[in-house]
Tab-separated table of C-alpha atoms in Angstrom:
chain	number	residue	atom	x	y	z
A	278	ASP	CA	-20.642	-179.873	-126.181
A	279	ILE	CA	-23.477	-179.613	-128.550
A	280	GLN	CA	-22.262	-180.325	-132.144
A	281	MET	CA	-23.789	-178.865	-135.078
A	282	THR	CA	-23.530	-180.296	-138.606
A	283	GLN	CA	-24.525	-178.552	-141.696
A	284	SER	CA	-25.305	-179.861	-145.135
A	285	PRO	CA	-24.242	-179.634	-147.862
A	286	SER	CA	-20.783	-177.827	-147.459
A	287	THR	CA	-21.253	-176.404	-150.795
A	288	LEU	CA	-24.182	-175.746	-152.803
A	289	SER	CA	-24.390	-174.467	-156.439
A	290	ALA	CA	-27.584	-172.813	-157.726
A	291	SER	CA	-28.854	-170.146	-160.092
A	292	VAL	CA	-30.729	-166.958	-159.638
A	293	GLY	CA	-34.333	-167.390	-159.102
A	294	ASP	CA	-33.802	-171.036	-157.637
A	295	ARG	CA	-35.309	-172.263	-154.224
A	296	VAL	CA	-32.451	-173.758	-152.105
A	297	ALA	CA	-32.269	-175.433	-148.752
A	298	ILE	CA	-29.703	-175.827	-146.046
A	299	THR	CA	-29.952	-178.331	-143.369
A	300	CYS	CA	-28.553	-178.050	-139.954
A	301	ARG	CA	-28.503	-181.016	-137.490
A	302	ALA	CA	-27.568	-180.664	-133.691
A	303	SER	CA	-26.088	-183.540	-131.616
A	304	GLN	CA	-28.824	-183.190	-128.920
A	305	THR	CA	-32.110	-181.476	-128.848
A	306	ILE	CA	-31.751	-177.547	-128.662
A	307	SER	CA	-35.537	-176.914	-128.526
A	308	ASP	CA	-36.008	-173.689	-130.793
A	309	TRP	CA	-32.576	-172.100	-129.666
A	310	LEU	CA	-31.376	-171.823	-133.175
A	311	ALA	CA	-29.873	-169.068	-135.269
A	312	TRP	CA	-28.638	-168.551	-139.019
A	313	TYR	CA	-26.140	-166.106	-140.168
A	314	GLN	CA	-24.953	-164.876	-143.450
A	315	GLN	CA	-21.345	-164.023	-144.134
A	316	LYS	CA	-19.816	-162.626	-147.274
A	317	PRO	CA	-15.888	-162.554	-148.004
A	318	GLY	CA	-14.115	-159.949	-145.788
A	319	LYS	CA	-17.255	-159.127	-143.750
A	320	ALA	CA	-18.675	-159.946	-140.480
A	321	PRO	CA	-21.459	-162.309	-140.154
A	322	LYS	CA	-24.950	-160.955	-140.308
A	323	LEU	CA	-27.900	-162.294	-138.320
A	324	LEU	CA	-30.675	-163.553	-140.702
A	325	ILE	CA	-32.997	-165.753	-138.306
A	326	TYR	CA	-33.252	-166.461	-134.560
A	327	LYS	CA	-35.488	-168.876	-132.694
A	328	VAL	CA	-35.579	-171.248	-135.793
A	329	SER	CA	-37.957	-169.079	-137.773
A	330	SER	CA	-37.903	-165.543	-136.525
A	331	LEU	CA	-36.678	-163.072	-139.276
A	332	GLU	CA	-34.362	-160.378	-138.066
A	333	SER	CA	-35.445	-156.989	-138.865
A	334	GLY	CA	-34.508	-155.934	-142.493
A	335	VAL	CA	-34.007	-159.329	-143.778
A	336	PRO	CA	-35.891	-160.175	-146.965
A	337	SER	CA	-38.970	-162.531	-146.616
A	338	ARG	CA	-37.463	-164.981	-149.276
A	339	PHE	CA	-35.481	-166.271	-146.233
A	340	SER	CA	-37.269	-168.722	-143.792
A	341	GLY	CA	-36.321	-171.033	-141.159
A	342	SER	CA	-38.000	-174.235	-139.973
A	343	GLY	CA	-37.492	-177.350	-137.769
A	344	SER	CA	-37.335	-178.426	-134.210
A	345	GLY	CA	-35.391	-180.583	-131.645
A	346	THR	CA	-32.383	-181.503	-133.814
A	347	GLU	CA	-33.250	-180.888	-137.432
A	348	PHE	CA	-33.445	-177.477	-138.715
A	349	THR	CA	-33.605	-175.737	-142.404
A	350	LEU	CA	-32.819	-172.448	-143.797
A	351	THR	CA	-34.731	-172.055	-146.969
A	352	ILE	CA	-34.217	-169.297	-149.592
A	353	SER	CA	-37.260	-169.199	-151.919
A	354	SER	CA	-35.868	-167.317	-154.885
A	355	LEU	CA	-32.086	-166.801	-155.064
A	356	GLN	CA	-30.958	-163.259	-155.616
A	357	PRO	CA	-27.298	-162.266	-156.660
A	358	ASP	CA	-26.973	-160.825	-153.094
A	359	ASP	CA	-27.542	-164.172	-151.484
A	360	PHE	CA	-24.519	-165.885	-152.802
A	361	ALA	CA	-22.564	-166.207	-149.513
A	362	THR	CA	-21.541	-168.591	-146.810
A	363	TYR	CA	-24.353	-169.484	-144.167
A	364	TYR	CA	-23.831	-170.620	-140.635
A	365	CYS	CA	-26.300	-172.107	-138.070
A	366	GLN	CA	-25.612	-171.625	-134.473
A	367	GLN	CA	-27.036	-173.215	-131.340
A	368	TYR	CA	-27.553	-170.977	-128.350
A	369	LYS	CA	-29.164	-173.560	-125.872
A	370	SER	CA	-25.921	-174.219	-124.150
A	371	TYR	CA	-23.328	-171.791	-123.015
A	372	SER	CA	-20.917	-172.629	-125.582
A	373	ARG	CA	-22.674	-171.136	-128.654
A	374	THR	CA	-21.489	-173.543	-131.272
A	375	PHE	CA	-21.648	-172.961	-135.031
A	376	GLY	CA	-22.226	-175.350	-137.753
A	377	GLN	CA	-19.133	-175.500	-140.338
A	378	GLY	CA	-20.881	-173.489	-142.927
A	379	THR	CA	-22.218	-173.929	-146.216
A	380	LYS	CA	-20.971	-171.933	-149.223
A	381	LEU	CA	-23.573	-171.000	-151.711
A	382	GLU	CA	-22.205	-170.468	-155.015
A	383	ILE	CA	-23.304	-169.415	-158.413
A	384	LYS	CA	-23.997	-172.412	-160.883
B	238	GLN	CA	-26.358	-146.053	-134.367
B	239	VAL	CA	-25.594	-149.426	-132.803
B	240	GLN	CA	-22.085	-150.092	-133.488
B	241	LEU	CA	-19.220	-152.266	-132.359
B	242	VAL	CA	-15.561	-151.427	-133.058
B	243	GLU	CA	-12.670	-153.937	-132.364
B	244	SER	CA	-8.986	-153.074	-132.149
B	245	GLY	CA	-5.802	-154.313	-130.795
B	246	GLY	CA	-4.937	-157.112	-133.390
B	247	ASP	CA	-1.297	-157.358	-134.430
B	248	LEU	CA	1.361	-160.008	-135.215
B	249	VAL	CA	2.724	-161.629	-131.990
B	250	LYS	CA	5.193	-164.338	-131.373
B	251	PRO	CA	4.233	-167.759	-129.981
B	252	GLY	CA	3.899	-167.603	-126.217
B	253	GLY	CA	3.195	-163.987	-126.427
B	254	SER	CA	0.264	-161.868	-125.144
B	255	LEU	CA	-2.153	-159.478	-126.673
B	256	ARG	CA	-5.064	-157.519	-125.363
B	257	LEU	CA	-8.047	-156.746	-127.952
B	258	SER	CA	-10.576	-154.087	-127.297
B	259	CYS	CA	-14.165	-153.583	-128.493
B	260	ALA	CA	-15.965	-150.155	-128.332
B	261	ALA	CA	-19.595	-150.257	-128.075
B	262	SER	CA	-21.992	-147.364	-128.860
B	263	GLY	CA	-25.739	-147.032	-129.653
B	264	PHE	CA	-27.161	-149.182	-127.124
B	265	ILE	CA	-27.260	-149.678	-123.193
B	266	PHE	CA	-23.776	-151.639	-122.924
B	267	SER	CA	-24.079	-152.353	-119.166
B	268	ASP	CA	-27.393	-154.343	-119.976
B	269	SER	CA	-25.788	-156.521	-122.721
B	270	TYR	CA	-24.082	-159.841	-122.474
B	271	MET	CA	-21.110	-159.535	-124.849
B	272	THR	CA	-19.157	-162.267	-126.657
B	273	TRP	CA	-15.958	-162.833	-128.699
B	274	ILE	CA	-15.891	-165.070	-131.713
B	275	ARG	CA	-13.017	-165.975	-133.874
B	276	GLN	CA	-12.508	-167.140	-137.453
B	277	ALA	CA	-9.181	-168.595	-138.529
B	278	PRO	CA	-8.123	-167.879	-142.220
B	279	GLY	CA	-10.466	-169.854	-144.589
B	280	LYS	CA	-12.285	-171.631	-141.613
B	281	GLY	CA	-15.687	-171.369	-139.954
B	282	LEU	CA	-16.640	-169.414	-136.875
B	283	GLU	CA	-15.560	-170.436	-133.314
B	284	TRP	CA	-17.246	-168.864	-130.340
B	285	VAL	CA	-14.541	-167.928	-127.806
B	286	SER	CA	-15.879	-166.441	-124.631
B	287	TYR	CA	-18.873	-164.401	-123.084
B	288	ILE	CA	-19.481	-162.168	-120.197
B	289	SER	CA	-22.624	-160.913	-118.532
B	290	GLY	CA	-23.522	-157.147	-118.118
B	291	SER	CA	-22.417	-156.981	-114.665
B	292	SER	CA	-19.183	-159.170	-115.263
B	293	ASP	CA	-20.355	-161.885	-112.655
B	294	ASN	CA	-20.912	-164.573	-115.177
B	295	THR	CA	-18.109	-165.486	-117.698
B	296	ASN	CA	-17.355	-168.718	-119.841
B	297	TYR	CA	-14.917	-169.794	-122.245
B	298	ALA	CA	-14.481	-172.305	-125.023
B	299	ASP	CA	-12.129	-175.249	-123.972
B	300	SER	CA	-9.692	-174.196	-126.516
B	301	VAL	CA	-8.798	-170.997	-124.668
B	302	LYS	CA	-9.621	-171.702	-121.159
B	303	GLY	CA	-6.922	-170.790	-118.881
B	304	ARG	CA	-5.192	-168.656	-121.453
B	305	PHE	CA	-7.807	-166.095	-122.341
B	306	THR	CA	-9.677	-163.710	-119.934
B	307	ILE	CA	-12.620	-161.624	-121.089
B	308	SER	CA	-13.404	-158.380	-119.237
B	309	ARG	CA	-15.455	-155.185	-119.551
B	310	ASP	CA	-15.542	-151.573	-118.451
B	311	ASN	CA	-19.173	-150.400	-118.436
B	312	THR	CA	-17.936	-146.749	-117.662
B	313	LYS	CA	-16.034	-146.843	-121.067
B	314	ASN	CA	-18.600	-149.022	-123.042
B	315	SER	CA	-15.780	-151.214	-123.640
B	316	LEU	CA	-15.142	-154.994	-123.918
B	317	TYR	CA	-11.843	-156.567	-123.718
B	318	LEU	CA	-9.949	-159.788	-124.377
B	319	GLN	CA	-6.604	-160.609	-122.725
B	320	MET	CA	-4.902	-163.317	-124.637
B	321	ASN	CA	-1.785	-164.915	-123.026
B	322	SER	CA	0.360	-167.874	-124.057
B	323	LEU	CA	-0.666	-167.483	-127.655
B	324	ARG	CA	-0.413	-170.217	-130.224
B	325	ALA	CA	-0.260	-170.559	-133.831
B	326	GLU	CA	-3.791	-172.115	-133.805
B	327	ASP	CA	-4.985	-168.657	-132.219
B	328	THR	CA	-4.416	-166.997	-135.563
B	329	ALA	CA	-7.726	-165.602	-136.539
B	330	VAL	CA	-10.037	-162.735	-137.110
B	331	TYR	CA	-11.455	-161.781	-133.665
B	332	TYR	CA	-14.965	-160.387	-133.587
B	333	CYS	CA	-16.940	-158.922	-130.644
B	334	ALA	CA	-20.934	-159.272	-130.739
B	335	ARG	CA	-23.859	-158.591	-128.652
B	336	MET	CA	-25.291	-161.640	-127.150
B	337	GLY	CA	-28.724	-163.125	-126.898
B	338	THR	CA	-28.432	-164.001	-130.400
B	339	PHE	CA	-25.428	-162.379	-131.826
B	340	ASP	CA	-27.240	-159.417	-133.572
B	341	VAL	CA	-24.647	-156.885	-133.612
B	342	TRP	CA	-21.173	-157.545	-134.735
B	343	GLY	CA	-17.919	-155.485	-134.937
B	344	GLN	CA	-15.729	-155.582	-138.096
B	345	GLY	CA	-13.298	-157.767	-136.733
B	346	THR	CA	-9.555	-157.522	-135.835
B	347	MET	CA	-6.695	-159.814	-137.067
B	348	VAL	CA	-4.362	-161.572	-134.725
B	349	THR	CA	-1.399	-163.467	-136.257
B	350	VAL	CA	0.693	-165.688	-134.052
B	351	SER	CA	3.952	-166.607	-135.832
B	352	SER	CA	7.705	-166.440	-135.262
């Protein structure tokens, strides 16, 4: 199985900050990488697919980059609504493994 | 609008069985691979199983293989997860989602396995 490792596990930041979350795959996954946002008590929401394609309706302050085994989700200027948990996911293999999550907290 | 609604979650004893359902609307269900994902309390997301539109292709996480069965009824726009030999570690919120990328999710249904 392909393992996905996110860092950091927790990130404290302020409104207006630029933040980045990293996701590393245990083997190359080409560009089969998605990012999700989850708020407490809610289902995850797709933000980005195929490394850098923004899902419809997602603000442009979210962006994705990377290739092979190293990927990054960047939020250019944090808004109050962005404080949540973020997950990466590979969909190269049939077992669609997720990263362990990064909780973005208000500093 | 595009929507998925899960049901069937409950409190069940270890070794028991449960069947979850997911009702789809707003898209061509039979054209879509569908999947189940779960999230244990306070934990991350775990992919559980997927099924192709025609039901000829299914796959399972190792943690549920041999105990869970995914199925669908395209005439009813419904997805199912039959869960047998349930264990305490199966306690989680179970979500259904549309595959490709998981672009549409249900609200989740809680399964608690406890004596």
